[in-house]
Amino acid sequence: MTVRRLLIASCALGAFLLPAAALPQTASAPPPATAPFPPAVPRPGEDSYPGVISLDIDASDVERRIVSITETIPVAAAGPLTLLYPQWLPGNHAPRGPIDKFAGVSFTVAGEPLPWRRDPVNVYAFHIDVPEGAKTVEVRAQYLSSTLRAQGRIEVTREMANLQWNSMLLYPAGYPARGIRIKPSIKLPEGWSFASALTPQSGKAGAAPVAFAETDLETLVDSPMFAGAHFRRYDLDPGGKPSVHLNVVADSEDLIVPTDAQLKLHRNLVEQADRLFGARHYKHYDFLLALSDELGGIGLEHHQSSENAPGAKYFTDQKNVPGDWDLLPHEYTHSWNGKFRRGADLYTDNYDVPMRDSLLWVYEGMTQYWGQILAARSGMWSRDTALAALALTAATYENRVGRAWRPLVDTTNDPIILARRPQAWRSWQRGEDYYSEGLLIWLDADTLIRERTGGRKSLDDFARAFFGVADGRVTPLTYTVEDVVAGLNAVAPYDWAAFLKERVEESGRAAPLDGFERGGWRLVYGDEENPYLSLIEKENKTASFSYSLGFSVNKEDALSDVVWDGPAFNAALKIGDKLIAVDGEAYTAERLKKAILAAKGRKEPISVIVRSGDQIRTVEFDYRDGLRIPRLERIKSAPDRLGQILAAK
């Protein structure tokens, strides 16, 4: 230690040795002051906004994917005005308004620029001060659609566009969406056609801007558009009222022509939904279907339409995309469940008010159930496909170990908590399980009603009474848990409140699989192929060993899922680890399957070489139970209630 350091050290030590009286006496310092929050953004009241907003969209710049926006907002008086960008979006169940893509914002009055400031708390709010004498405020902006998948979903390509009005507007705070009137128009590229639940009044796509009838903001946001250079429209209910159409845009002309048999399946869907619900709650309904390998995939419900983008091969390679053929049945069911009838705490007056998702196990869970049932009843799924898909769902939740700590109702918060980001340990964390575990609950309820009534009643009767009420009404009708319980009791008296509470609110219970055995089937595991799983694996170039070694593999040979507390987990494997070899040979899914089968009759463990970052190691699985692929097996002594559920009506 140098002399200087010794001096410093001795001085420091001396400070500690000073008597207490020698230390300076100071009062405790006050804590820092908290900055005050700005005034809250006005909540929606009951009054309607005075005047009609003009919204003019130019979506013709498909080369750069830039949508230009001009909005003219009438103002009744001078003073502060707050304009909002839609944040909490219906069908997303979360605050996912793409404000990051809303750019170039400017405000003018009579051509003169108007200063603006963003709210420091609610960043979706823009504040301006309207000067004396102003009659209107003009807003100009751009919506910058993603040009790469890394930036987000691709919404615009050279051949088509998926345009959502909520992405391209601001609206005045303090008013309900149903009380804000808007007159929209849109300019599309030359030669393009379009479809939307909105009613066009004038103009033709690709020539002059298309003007639509004046509507309210709630209807506008719920009426997106698909447009494209390759477009076909098919009547799914000729002569029916209200009408139902299938509107197809595609990457090329050869993709948009279904066979007569395929078109018949879509018409069957409309017919089977009519027989299930017994009412139509729309003025007309438009399936918007994009068949593309470039446009981002989507399945999003609306009251009088739905956005569907299952991939380019929907018509041309049906055998390889079985999962895609329950997409339209699911979104169509939402016209009744979720849009017409909606959880009371999910319905909000505008898009600034937070949604509460506690009833998504009805909104999405029952829709998942009816979506798959209607897929089977319409013929879009074969009976075997439906049974194979149900087997996979049953196996998923029989092995979902996170059910031990987390009740189903808590997963309804995941649209907000998780926002569909990837998870490290899905089987333990859980995710949006209210979809498919909800399906199992409603299968349980359906078979129970059938059993208790001797087959005279079913969940179909509940659907008809609960969702088919007030035929022709379009205005949403909300529901509570008590309403659902009352509806079930009206069909078949039972302690439905306890039935639902146990399955929805309690953790640690066995998975709700009673509907299968009551339906005349049981879940089993074996080496026999599950055809639905096999087709999905073929399409996506993936492989599932979830119920054997406890992991799934993606097309890059990396682990895409690892089951909590399974063999792979206990061998310290994780998502992202890459399989290099199995039993001394380069890894392929088929080689690993053969090794798992061979291990049933040998003493040696299955040897796998795994790369994790820069580390390469050998993992040995002392496993002897085969592939354990899930399937449903018929109980011959029990009535086939599940078969009755899947049969066309």
XYZ file of C-alpha atoms in Angstrom:
649
model
C 0.000 0.000 0.000
C 1.409 3.421 -0.905
C 1.829 6.212 1.652
C -1.038 8.112 0.005
C -3.355 5.103 0.311
C -2.297 4.651 3.955
C -3.208 8.240 4.705
C -6.596 7.865 3.018
C -7.276 4.615 4.872
C -6.312 6.097 8.240
C -8.529 9.125 7.659
C -11.443 6.866 6.784
C -10.869 4.759 9.883
C -10.636 7.887 11.991
C -14.070 8.955 10.805
C -15.542 5.778 12.219
C -13.715 6.314 15.529
C -15.105 9.813 16.148
C -17.421 10.003 19.169
C -21.102 10.275 18.393
C -21.229 13.847 19.659
C -18.732 14.880 17.007
C -20.951 13.735 14.123
C -23.085 16.439 12.479
C -26.733 16.322 13.537
C -29.063 16.695 10.527
C -32.813 16.174 10.162
C -34.045 13.350 7.911
C -34.163 14.473 4.275
C -37.679 14.635 2.811
C -38.510 12.070 0.092
C -38.544 13.337 -3.487
C -41.844 14.807 -4.616
C -43.934 12.710 -6.989
C -44.781 14.497 -10.213
C -48.527 15.061 -10.514
C -50.407 13.134 -13.170
C -52.071 15.076 -15.980
C -55.865 15.246 -16.111
C -57.383 11.930 -17.092
C -58.487 11.422 -20.675
C -62.292 11.885 -20.755
C -64.238 8.650 -20.426
C -67.112 8.005 -22.839
C -70.441 9.480 -21.776
C -73.925 8.941 -23.173
C -74.063 11.823 -25.669
C -73.347 11.349 -29.365
C -70.591 13.322 -31.016
C -71.980 16.307 -32.981
C -71.428 16.089 -36.713
C -70.088 13.455 -39.084
C -66.373 12.698 -39.447
C -65.011 12.198 -42.962
C -62.347 9.512 -43.272
C -60.544 9.257 -46.627
C -57.998 6.481 -47.081
C -55.528 6.102 -49.950
C -54.310 2.490 -49.974
C -52.979 2.511 -53.534
C -49.260 2.595 -52.604
C -48.882 -1.172 -52.299
C -45.265 -1.110 -53.489
C -44.143 0.668 -50.295
C -47.066 -0.590 -48.150
C -47.917 2.983 -47.108
C -51.537 3.915 -46.406
C -52.259 7.667 -46.432
C -54.972 9.047 -44.167
C -57.005 12.253 -44.319
C -59.628 12.770 -41.644
C -61.895 15.795 -41.281
C -63.402 16.142 -37.820
C -66.178 18.705 -37.182
C -65.824 20.727 -33.989
C -68.606 22.524 -32.161
C -66.551 24.895 -30.018
C -63.064 26.223 -29.362
C -60.948 24.699 -26.616
C -59.205 21.438 -25.713
C -59.917 18.373 -27.869
C -58.527 14.894 -27.251
C -58.364 12.414 -30.105
C -57.736 8.728 -29.516
C -56.115 5.972 -31.528
C -58.016 2.677 -30.958
C -56.169 0.702 -28.280
C -58.358 -2.109 -26.885
C -59.468 -3.995 -29.978
C -62.440 -6.388 -30.079
C -61.356 -9.924 -30.938
C -57.832 -9.206 -29.672
C -59.052 -9.032 -26.060
C -56.051 -6.824 -25.322
C -54.519 -3.362 -25.913
C -52.899 -4.165 -29.259
C -53.770 -1.154 -31.400
C -50.712 -0.799 -33.720
C -49.914 2.792 -32.804
C -46.239 2.183 -33.554
C -47.196 2.117 -37.251
C -49.238 5.356 -37.083
C -46.870 8.096 -38.284
C -46.596 11.525 -39.868
C -49.414 12.923 -37.713
C -50.379 16.546 -38.308
C -53.391 18.714 -37.468
C -54.575 21.804 -39.319
C -57.447 24.279 -39.134
C -58.237 26.122 -42.369
C -54.807 25.112 -43.656
C -52.954 26.477 -40.622
C -50.846 23.985 -38.580
C -52.113 23.192 -35.099
C -49.664 22.176 -32.346
C -50.318 18.808 -30.690
C -48.978 16.854 -27.740
C -49.244 13.206 -26.844
C -50.655 12.334 -23.441
C -47.753 11.220 -21.198
C -49.882 8.545 -19.515
C -52.202 7.324 -22.270
C -49.870 7.384 -25.268
C -52.815 6.574 -27.562
C -54.242 10.057 -26.852
C -53.419 13.225 -28.830
C -54.288 16.640 -27.340
C -54.933 19.760 -29.414
C -56.444 23.170 -28.685
C -59.113 24.174 -31.199
C -58.933 27.910 -32.010
C -61.896 30.271 -32.030
C -63.969 30.162 -35.183
C -62.813 26.728 -36.276
C -65.452 24.486 -37.841
C -63.325 21.440 -38.592
C -59.932 19.970 -37.737
C -58.107 18.084 -40.465
C -55.877 15.161 -39.502
C -53.256 13.765 -41.843
C -51.157 10.667 -41.132
C -49.840 7.453 -42.588
C -50.276 3.859 -41.560
C -46.960 2.135 -42.260
C -47.751 -1.511 -42.840
C -44.928 -3.981 -42.182
C -42.590 -4.602 -45.087
C -40.823 -7.539 -43.361
C -42.248 -10.249 -41.111
C -39.782 -9.201 -38.407
C -41.700 -5.893 -38.154
C -45.042 -7.612 -37.594
C -47.796 -9.201 -39.614
C -47.718 -8.447 -43.373
C -51.004 -6.690 -44.205
C -50.260 -5.399 -47.714
C -48.612 -7.123 -50.678
C -48.439 -6.299 -54.375
C -51.473 -8.533 -54.943
C -53.734 -7.864 -51.947
C -54.390 -5.945 -48.743
C -56.058 -6.614 -45.417
C -57.235 -3.180 -44.274
C -58.555 -2.586 -40.769
C -60.194 0.785 -40.214
C -59.163 0.936 -36.558
C -55.525 1.160 -37.700
C -56.217 4.232 -39.819
C -58.132 6.757 -37.733
C -58.403 8.896 -34.628
C -61.686 9.476 -32.822
C -62.839 12.078 -30.235
C -62.562 11.100 -26.579
C -65.574 11.319 -24.294
C -68.112 9.672 -26.583
C -69.296 6.095 -27.097
C -68.145 4.480 -30.345
C -71.756 3.805 -31.322
C -72.430 7.570 -31.012
C -69.646 8.720 -33.365
C -70.722 8.972 -37.009
C -68.179 8.497 -39.815
C -68.351 8.726 -43.598
C -65.484 6.563 -44.955
C -63.971 6.260 -48.410
C -60.968 4.381 -49.764
C -58.788 4.448 -52.872
C -57.402 1.081 -53.994
C -54.951 0.152 -56.765
C -56.313 0.087 -60.280
C -58.048 -3.160 -61.163
C -58.495 -4.347 -57.594
C -61.781 -5.651 -56.173
C -62.757 -5.691 -52.512
C -65.163 -7.067 -49.938
C -66.339 -5.690 -46.607
C -69.398 -5.742 -44.395
C -69.747 -2.016 -45.163
C -72.209 -0.845 -47.809
C -70.557 0.952 -50.766
C -72.453 3.956 -52.137
C -70.401 5.134 -55.085
C -67.139 4.681 -56.900
C -65.399 1.597 -58.191
C -62.237 -0.043 -56.927
C -59.190 1.059 -58.900
C -60.939 4.016 -60.537
C -62.185 6.695 -58.139
C -62.242 6.318 -54.358
C -65.015 4.041 -53.138
C -67.430 5.867 -50.845
C -69.331 3.952 -48.185
C -72.579 4.761 -46.451
C -72.303 6.785 -43.270
C -71.992 4.501 -40.258
C -71.027 4.565 -36.601
C -67.484 4.001 -35.362
C -68.371 0.689 -33.698
C -69.664 -0.759 -36.972
C -66.763 0.709 -38.963
C -64.106 -0.835 -36.732
C -65.986 -4.140 -36.910
C -66.016 -4.097 -40.745
C -62.514 -4.620 -42.169
C -61.743 -5.035 -45.849
C -59.952 -7.608 -47.991
C -58.975 -6.306 -51.426
C -56.845 -7.618 -54.232
C -56.051 -8.044 -57.894
C -57.295 -11.660 -57.896
C -60.783 -11.785 -56.429
C -63.855 -14.031 -56.570
C -67.181 -13.848 -54.729
C -69.383 -16.887 -54.067
C -72.960 -16.930 -52.799
C -73.144 -19.480 -49.973
C -76.910 -19.244 -49.544
C -78.530 -18.430 -52.902
C -81.805 -16.641 -52.294
C -81.225 -16.597 -48.534
C -81.984 -13.568 -46.417
C -79.831 -12.204 -44.916
C -77.227 -13.134 -47.527
C -73.943 -14.942 -46.872
C -70.973 -14.688 -49.257
C -67.475 -16.119 -49.489
C -65.068 -13.443 -50.786
C -61.690 -14.769 -51.893
C -58.490 -12.879 -52.668
C -55.336 -14.782 -53.604
C -51.756 -14.543 -54.799
C -52.836 -15.783 -58.236
C -55.949 -16.655 -60.217
C -55.461 -20.417 -59.965
C -55.856 -20.332 -56.175
C -59.302 -18.746 -55.981
C -61.486 -21.338 -57.672
C -62.909 -24.028 -55.368
C -64.296 -27.258 -56.734
C -68.052 -27.737 -56.646
C -67.549 -30.163 -53.755
C -65.494 -27.637 -51.778
C -68.061 -24.898 -52.354
C -70.771 -27.317 -51.192
C -68.914 -27.821 -47.898
C -68.983 -24.059 -47.250
C -72.689 -23.964 -48.043
C -73.154 -26.881 -45.647
C -71.492 -24.763 -42.958
C -74.083 -22.010 -43.344
C -76.908 -24.567 -43.306
C -75.599 -26.366 -40.214
C -75.111 -23.073 -38.352
C -78.730 -22.155 -39.146
C -79.894 -25.478 -37.748
C -77.777 -25.011 -34.638
C -78.602 -21.395 -33.758
C -81.963 -20.949 -35.478
C -81.416 -17.232 -36.114
C -79.184 -14.788 -37.971
C -77.973 -11.680 -36.201
C -76.517 -9.841 -39.178
C -77.830 -7.795 -42.084
C -75.520 -9.780 -44.361
C -72.416 -11.829 -43.684
C -69.124 -11.828 -45.595
C -66.385 -14.392 -45.133
C -63.165 -12.588 -46.095
C -60.706 -15.261 -47.223
C -57.109 -14.540 -48.270
C -55.178 -17.389 -49.896
C -51.583 -16.275 -49.782
C -48.084 -17.266 -48.765
C -47.143 -13.591 -48.509
C -49.973 -11.980 -46.524
C -49.733 -12.725 -42.813
C -52.090 -15.333 -41.412
C -55.155 -14.220 -39.461
C -58.380 -15.525 -38.019
C -60.394 -12.669 -36.541
C -64.088 -12.502 -35.835
C -66.511 -9.689 -36.579
C -70.263 -9.450 -36.281
C -71.052 -9.399 -39.995
C -67.767 -10.671 -41.435
C -64.553 -12.452 -40.512
C -60.913 -12.155 -41.540
C -59.410 -15.508 -42.535
C -55.968 -16.161 -44.002
C -55.160 -19.876 -43.725
C -52.466 -19.999 -46.417
C -52.359 -20.277 -50.192
C -53.259 -23.985 -50.498
C -56.677 -23.883 -48.860
C -58.437 -25.079 -52.030
C -55.575 -26.654 -53.954
C -54.074 -28.979 -51.321
C -56.892 -29.697 -48.890
C -55.533 -33.036 -47.658
C -52.468 -31.372 -46.187
C -54.245 -28.584 -44.280
C -56.907 -30.208 -42.070
C -56.407 -27.658 -39.313
C -57.307 -24.812 -41.652
C -60.759 -26.199 -42.382
C -62.137 -25.444 -38.933
C -61.056 -21.776 -39.162
C -64.169 -20.499 -40.956
C -66.557 -22.528 -38.740
C -64.875 -21.014 -35.670
C -65.014 -17.413 -36.879
C -68.573 -17.817 -38.191
C -69.708 -19.106 -34.780
C -68.386 -15.875 -33.298
C -71.130 -13.955 -35.097
C -73.439 -15.470 -32.481
C -71.055 -16.060 -29.580
C -68.746 -13.153 -28.923
C -70.209 -10.559 -31.264
C -74.011 -10.732 -30.882
C -73.849 -12.221 -27.384
C -70.786 -11.057 -25.494
C -69.417 -11.245 -21.972
C -70.720 -8.221 -20.077
C -67.281 -7.231 -18.765
C -65.769 -7.516 -22.243
C -68.117 -5.034 -23.922
C -66.846 -1.448 -23.674
C -68.160 1.905 -24.876
C -65.034 2.776 -26.835
C -61.514 1.526 -27.531
C -59.821 3.419 -24.700
C -61.709 1.568 -21.944
C -59.888 -1.596 -20.751
C -61.585 -4.893 -21.523
C -61.978 -7.599 -18.879
C -61.630 -11.079 -20.289
C -63.015 -13.264 -17.500
C -65.680 -14.901 -19.712
C -63.431 -15.942 -22.581
C -63.943 -19.593 -21.593
C -67.487 -19.031 -22.932
C -66.673 -16.534 -25.702
C -63.730 -18.532 -27.098
C -64.098 -21.894 -25.350
C -67.635 -22.592 -26.546
C -66.784 -21.150 -29.964
C -63.857 -23.564 -30.166
C -66.317 -26.362 -29.382
C -68.953 -25.326 -31.915
C -66.284 -24.493 -34.502
C -65.010 -28.074 -34.484
C -68.499 -29.560 -34.280
C -69.668 -27.467 -37.248
C -66.519 -28.439 -39.160
C -67.565 -32.079 -38.700
C -71.294 -31.532 -39.310
C -70.632 -29.612 -42.522
C -68.188 -32.220 -43.815
C -65.260 -29.775 -43.796
C -63.706 -32.255 -41.378
C -64.263 -35.978 -41.689
C -65.509 -37.812 -38.622
C -62.067 -39.399 -38.228
C -60.348 -36.003 -38.427
C -62.659 -34.613 -35.735
C -62.020 -37.596 -33.440
C -58.259 -37.363 -33.991
C -58.259 -33.612 -33.253
C -60.295 -34.140 -30.082
C -57.831 -36.816 -28.964
C -54.941 -34.354 -29.257
C -56.859 -31.765 -27.231
C -57.694 -34.318 -24.540
C -54.064 -35.462 -24.302
C -52.814 -31.872 -24.124
C -54.837 -31.089 -21.014
C -54.451 -34.469 -19.358
C -50.726 -33.666 -19.422
C -50.915 -29.894 -18.825
C -49.069 -29.892 -15.507
C -49.600 -26.138 -15.033
C -53.207 -26.948 -14.188
C -51.880 -27.903 -10.728
C -51.300 -24.261 -9.813
C -53.173 -22.114 -12.292
C -56.970 -22.259 -12.764
C -58.460 -21.940 -16.224
C -60.094 -18.585 -15.486
C -56.687 -17.027 -14.866
C -55.598 -17.915 -18.400
C -58.258 -15.501 -19.687
C -55.812 -12.758 -18.643
C -53.149 -14.025 -21.040
C -54.173 -11.924 -24.064
C -53.035 -9.008 -21.883
C -50.258 -10.675 -19.852
C -48.660 -12.776 -22.564
C -49.731 -10.981 -25.771
C -49.013 -14.259 -27.628
C -45.269 -14.030 -27.094
C -43.356 -17.352 -27.065
C -43.031 -19.118 -23.708
C -40.145 -21.080 -22.243
C -42.296 -23.664 -20.425
C -45.798 -23.666 -21.917
C -46.978 -26.804 -20.097
C -46.210 -25.198 -16.712
C -46.908 -21.523 -17.407
C -50.090 -22.256 -19.393
C -51.270 -19.849 -22.067
C -54.628 -19.076 -23.649
C -55.953 -22.459 -22.511
C -59.496 -21.130 -22.239
C -59.867 -22.007 -25.937
C -59.288 -25.752 -25.949
C -59.723 -26.619 -22.289
C -62.933 -24.628 -22.624
C -63.878 -26.948 -25.501
C -63.478 -29.933 -23.151
C -65.759 -28.314 -20.568
C -68.508 -27.797 -23.143
C -68.167 -31.353 -24.435
C -68.528 -32.472 -20.815
C -71.681 -30.345 -20.457
C -73.139 -31.544 -23.779
C -72.774 -35.238 -22.961
C -74.080 -34.664 -19.435
C -77.241 -33.006 -20.761
C -77.729 -35.860 -23.218
C -77.247 -38.449 -20.468
C -79.562 -36.740 -17.947
C -82.357 -36.201 -20.490
C -82.134 -39.607 -22.143
C -81.005 -37.979 -25.391
C -84.011 -35.639 -25.612
C -81.919 -32.495 -25.009
C -78.373 -31.397 -25.744
C -76.134 -28.353 -25.798
C -77.679 -27.638 -29.216
C -80.846 -26.657 -27.334
C -78.838 -24.259 -25.180
C -77.211 -22.739 -28.294
C -80.562 -22.195 -29.972
C -82.159 -20.592 -26.895
C -79.135 -18.579 -25.742
C -77.589 -17.390 -29.027
C -80.635 -17.678 -31.281
C -82.766 -15.354 -29.179
C -84.235 -12.254 -30.895
C -83.845 -13.351 -34.508
C -82.736 -10.436 -36.692
C -81.358 -8.338 -33.847
C -77.869 -7.006 -34.626
C -77.261 -4.860 -31.518
C -75.055 -6.843 -29.092
C -76.677 -8.570 -26.113
C -74.349 -9.170 -23.175
C -74.287 -12.075 -20.740
C -72.922 -12.970 -17.303
C -72.016 -16.300 -15.703
C -75.447 -16.248 -14.056
C -77.063 -15.924 -17.484
C -75.119 -18.938 -18.750
C -76.113 -20.998 -15.682
C -79.758 -19.998 -16.096
C -79.647 -20.957 -19.782
C -78.235 -24.398 -18.975
C -80.816 -24.951 -16.242
C -83.601 -24.063 -18.663
C -82.436 -26.965 -20.838
C -81.629 -29.514 -18.115
C -81.884 -28.667 -14.401
C -78.610 -29.400 -12.595
C -76.127 -27.650 -10.306
C -74.492 -25.948 -13.262
C -73.042 -23.177 -11.100
C -70.967 -25.733 -9.187
C -70.164 -27.661 -12.382
C -68.676 -24.564 -14.006
C -67.004 -23.221 -10.861
C -65.108 -26.472 -10.320
C -63.835 -26.626 -13.873
C -63.154 -22.940 -14.446
C -62.086 -21.489 -11.104
C -60.363 -24.358 -9.279
C -56.825 -25.608 -9.846
C -55.386 -29.031 -9.120
C -58.355 -30.995 -10.456
C -58.146 -33.696 -13.095
C -58.582 -32.468 -16.662
C -62.266 -32.212 -17.711
C -62.306 -35.385 -19.819
C -65.553 -36.940 -18.535
C -67.278 -35.929 -21.761
C -65.336 -38.555 -23.698
C -66.291 -41.635 -21.662
C -69.819 -40.320 -21.232
C -69.780 -39.830 -24.988
C -68.780 -43.442 -25.562
C -65.041 -43.004 -26.155
C -61.852 -43.088 -24.080
C -58.453 -41.470 -24.515
C -55.659 -43.994 -25.056
C -51.990 -43.790 -26.020
C -50.088 -46.126 -28.321
C -47.878 -46.469 -31.351
C -50.748 -46.128 -33.815
C -50.703 -43.027 -36.020
C -53.005 -40.098 -35.280
C -53.875 -38.939 -38.828
C -54.616 -35.348 -37.822
C -51.282 -35.045 -36.023
C -49.441 -36.699 -38.908
C -50.821 -34.245 -41.474
C -49.957 -31.257 -39.286
C -46.431 -32.590 -38.821
C -46.082 -33.118 -42.569
C -47.335 -29.643 -43.408
C -45.156 -27.849 -40.845
C -42.162 -30.223 -41.017
C -42.387 -30.791 -37.267
C -42.444 -33.836 -34.987
C -44.092 -34.363 -31.608
C -42.700 -36.649 -28.918
C -44.661 -34.862 -26.184
C -46.066 -37.935 -24.451
C -42.929 -40.098 -24.771
C -39.655 -38.200 -24.381
C -41.459 -34.953 -23.551
C -40.553 -32.587 -26.368
C -41.507 -31.374 -29.857
C -39.119 -30.597 -32.709
C -39.397 -27.850 -35.345
C -38.287 -27.909 -38.973
C -34.766 -26.782 -37.980
C -34.439 -29.897 -35.763
C -34.533 -27.700 -32.656
C -36.760 -28.315 -29.654
C -39.861 -26.128 -29.948
C -41.484 -27.312 -26.725
C -40.304 -29.195 -23.636
C -42.839 -30.682 -21.227
C -42.312 -29.586 -17.643
C -41.088 -32.475 -15.445
C -40.954 -34.837 -18.434
C -37.949 -36.965 -19.475
C -36.379 -34.192 -21.576
C -36.941 -31.622 -18.821
C -35.286 -33.906 -16.273
C -32.359 -34.303 -18.664
C -31.946 -30.486 -18.554
C -33.089 -29.926 -22.142
C -34.878 -26.726 -23.123
C -36.454 -24.964 -26.083
C -33.836 -24.110 -28.699
C -31.579 -27.114 -28.092
C -30.848 -28.820 -31.409
C -30.927 -32.551 -32.059
C -27.782 -33.719 -33.872
C -27.918 -37.517 -33.734
C -29.892 -40.460 -32.372
C -28.232 -43.783 -31.566
C -25.149 -42.850 -33.558
C -26.930 -41.679 -36.735
C -27.816 -38.176 -37.911
C -31.125 -37.075 -36.419
C -34.350 -37.390 -38.360
C -37.818 -37.631 -36.877
C -38.247 -41.091 -38.376
C -34.999 -42.339 -36.827
C -36.038 -41.100 -33.410
C -39.446 -42.745 -33.750
C -37.778 -46.033 -34.692
C -35.399 -45.729 -31.735
C -38.323 -45.165 -29.341
C -40.096 -48.241 -30.715
C -36.925 -50.337 -30.593
C -36.271 -49.343 -26.979
C -39.369 -51.297 -25.901
C -37.476 -54.544 -26.493
C -33.903 -53.723 -25.510
C -31.939 -52.843 -22.374
C -29.850 -50.029 -23.813
C -31.131 -46.438 -23.394
C -31.970 -44.156 -26.304
C -28.857 -42.055 -26.968
C -29.314 -38.548 -28.378
C -26.615 -35.976 -29.182
C -27.795 -32.437 -28.507
C -26.283 -29.059 -29.246
C -27.069 -26.199 -26.856
C -25.292 -23.060 -27.987
C -21.601 -23.974 -28.156
C -22.049 -27.047 -25.958
C -22.536 -30.509 -27.441
C -23.503 -33.355 -25.131
C -24.984 -36.799 -25.145
C -28.312 -37.396 -23.407
C -29.518 -40.904 -22.620
C -33.199 -41.690 -22.123
C -33.937 -44.875 -20.166
C -37.416 -44.998 -21.687
C -39.457 -48.090 -22.687
C -43.098 -47.018 -23.209
C -43.228 -46.441 -26.961
C -44.470 -43.412 -28.898
C -47.609 -42.822 -26.787
C -49.537 -41.119 -29.588
C -53.023 -40.111 -28.378
C -56.206 -41.359 -30.010
C -59.805 -42.031 -29.041
C -60.973 -45.606 -28.613
C -64.618 -46.615 -28.835
C -66.278 -48.022 -25.687
C -68.600 -50.562 -27.286
C -70.807 -50.974 -24.224
C -71.618 -47.224 -24.057
C -73.906 -45.168 -26.318
C -72.018 -43.233 -28.973
C -73.067 -39.756 -27.867
C -69.930 -38.208 -29.345
C -70.814 -39.691 -32.723
C -74.271 -38.142 -32.409
C -72.725 -34.759 -31.593
C -70.511 -34.864 -34.696
C -73.272 -36.006 -37.064
C -74.894 -33.496 -39.446
C -78.302 -32.176 -38.398
